[in-house]
Amino acid sequence: MPESTFAGIQRRQIEITIGELWLTDDHFIRQGIIERLRHLISHADPGMDLTQLSDAARAELQELDLLRG
């Protein structure tokens, strides 16, 4: 089943948020962004295709231990 438009938008939001994470080195700002990522992922459409994330984004989410299964 193809990914819904809504799931695609959510996936893009996650990618953009990871980009924000890479742009800061402030600990407290990073923690806030990580919490936002955790929230985005936990409320994402179940049909979101995580294989569509960039390799770098997937690696970052794995490093942060935020990827499901």
mmCIF file of C-alpha atoms in Angstrom:
data_model
loop_
_atom_site.group_PDB
_atom_site.id
_atom_site.type_symbol
_atom_site.label_atom_id
_atom_site.label_comp_id
_atom_site.label_asym_id
_atom_site.label_seq_id
_atom_site.Cartn_x
_atom_site.Cartn_y
_atom_site.Cartn_z
ATOM 1 C CA MET A 1 0.000 0.000 0.000
ATOM 2 C CA PRO A 2 1.464 3.375 -0.958
ATOM 3 C CA GLU A 3 2.196 5.994 1.662
ATOM 4 C CA SER A 4 -0.609 8.521 2.188
ATOM 5 C CA THR A 5 -0.068 12.192 1.444
ATOM 6 C CA PHE A 6 -0.410 12.946 5.149
ATOM 7 C CA ALA A 7 2.271 10.374 6.040
ATOM 8 C CA GLY A 8 4.546 11.880 3.400
ATOM 9 C CA ILE A 9 4.119 15.325 4.935
ATOM 10 C CA GLN A 10 4.898 13.923 8.378
ATOM 11 C CA ARG A 11 8.025 12.217 7.025
ATOM 12 C CA ARG A 12 9.187 15.529 5.561
ATOM 13 C CA GLN A 13 8.571 17.234 8.917
ATOM 14 C CA ILE A 14 10.795 14.654 10.581
ATOM 15 C CA GLU A 15 13.540 15.215 7.990
ATOM 16 C CA ILE A 16 13.353 18.995 8.490
ATOM 17 C CA THR A 17 13.462 18.628 12.266
ATOM 18 C CA ILE A 18 16.557 16.439 11.995
ATOM 19 C CA GLY A 19 18.108 19.212 9.897
ATOM 20 C CA GLU A 20 17.379 21.669 12.715
ATOM 21 C CA LEU A 21 19.080 19.287 15.126
ATOM 22 C CA TRP A 22 22.203 19.265 12.968
ATOM 23 C CA LEU A 23 22.310 23.069 12.902
ATOM 24 C CA THR A 24 22.705 23.591 16.638
ATOM 25 C CA ASP A 25 25.245 22.567 19.200
ATOM 26 C CA ASP A 26 23.410 24.041 22.199
ATOM 27 C CA HIS A 27 22.541 21.191 24.576
ATOM 28 C CA PHE A 28 19.168 22.562 25.695
ATOM 29 C CA ILE A 29 17.998 23.409 22.189
ATOM 30 C CA ARG A 30 19.068 19.928 21.026
ATOM 31 C CA GLN A 31 17.063 18.346 23.848
ATOM 32 C CA GLY A 32 13.978 20.305 22.801
ATOM 33 C CA ILE A 33 14.398 19.241 19.180
ATOM 34 C CA ILE A 34 14.877 15.605 20.197
ATOM 35 C CA GLU A 35 11.650 15.784 22.214
ATOM 36 C CA ARG A 36 9.874 17.253 19.177
ATOM 37 C CA LEU A 37 11.220 14.378 17.058
ATOM 38 C CA ARG A 38 10.027 11.866 19.644
ATOM 39 C CA HIS A 39 6.578 13.471 19.523
ATOM 40 C CA LEU A 40 6.449 13.554 15.708
ATOM 41 C CA ILE A 41 7.434 9.903 15.461
ATOM 42 C CA SER A 42 5.086 8.684 18.192
ATOM 43 C CA HIS A 43 2.095 10.406 16.548
ATOM 44 C CA ALA A 44 3.034 9.626 12.952
ATOM 45 C CA ASP A 45 0.662 7.892 10.575
ATOM 46 C CA PRO A 46 1.279 4.123 10.850
ATOM 47 C CA GLY A 47 1.504 4.014 7.052
ATOM 48 C CA MET A 48 4.537 6.298 6.980
ATOM 49 C CA ASP A 49 7.280 4.620 4.959
ATOM 50 C CA LEU A 50 10.452 4.978 7.029
ATOM 51 C CA THR A 51 12.519 3.575 4.157
ATOM 52 C CA GLN A 52 11.784 6.861 2.342
ATOM 53 C CA LEU A 53 13.827 8.774 4.935
ATOM 54 C CA SER A 54 17.319 9.724 3.840
ATOM 55 C CA ASP A 55 20.121 7.447 5.006
ATOM 56 C CA ALA A 56 21.522 10.242 7.167
ATOM 57 C CA ALA A 57 18.142 10.876 8.812
ATOM 58 C CA ARG A 58 17.655 7.168 9.503
ATOM 59 C CA ALA A 59 21.162 6.931 10.968
ATOM 60 C CA GLU A 60 20.469 9.935 13.221
ATOM 61 C CA LEU A 61 17.180 8.466 14.437
ATOM 62 C CA GLN A 62 18.876 5.139 15.127
ATOM 63 C CA GLU A 63 21.634 6.902 17.056
ATOM 64 C CA LEU A 64 18.990 8.710 19.118
ATOM 65 C CA ASP A 65 17.129 5.377 19.553
ATOM 66 C CA LEU A 66 13.928 6.848 18.114
ATOM 67 C CA LEU A 67 13.173 4.422 15.285
ATOM 68 C CA ARG A 68 10.402 1.888 15.721
ATOM 69 C CA GLY A 69 11.244 -1.751 15.169
#
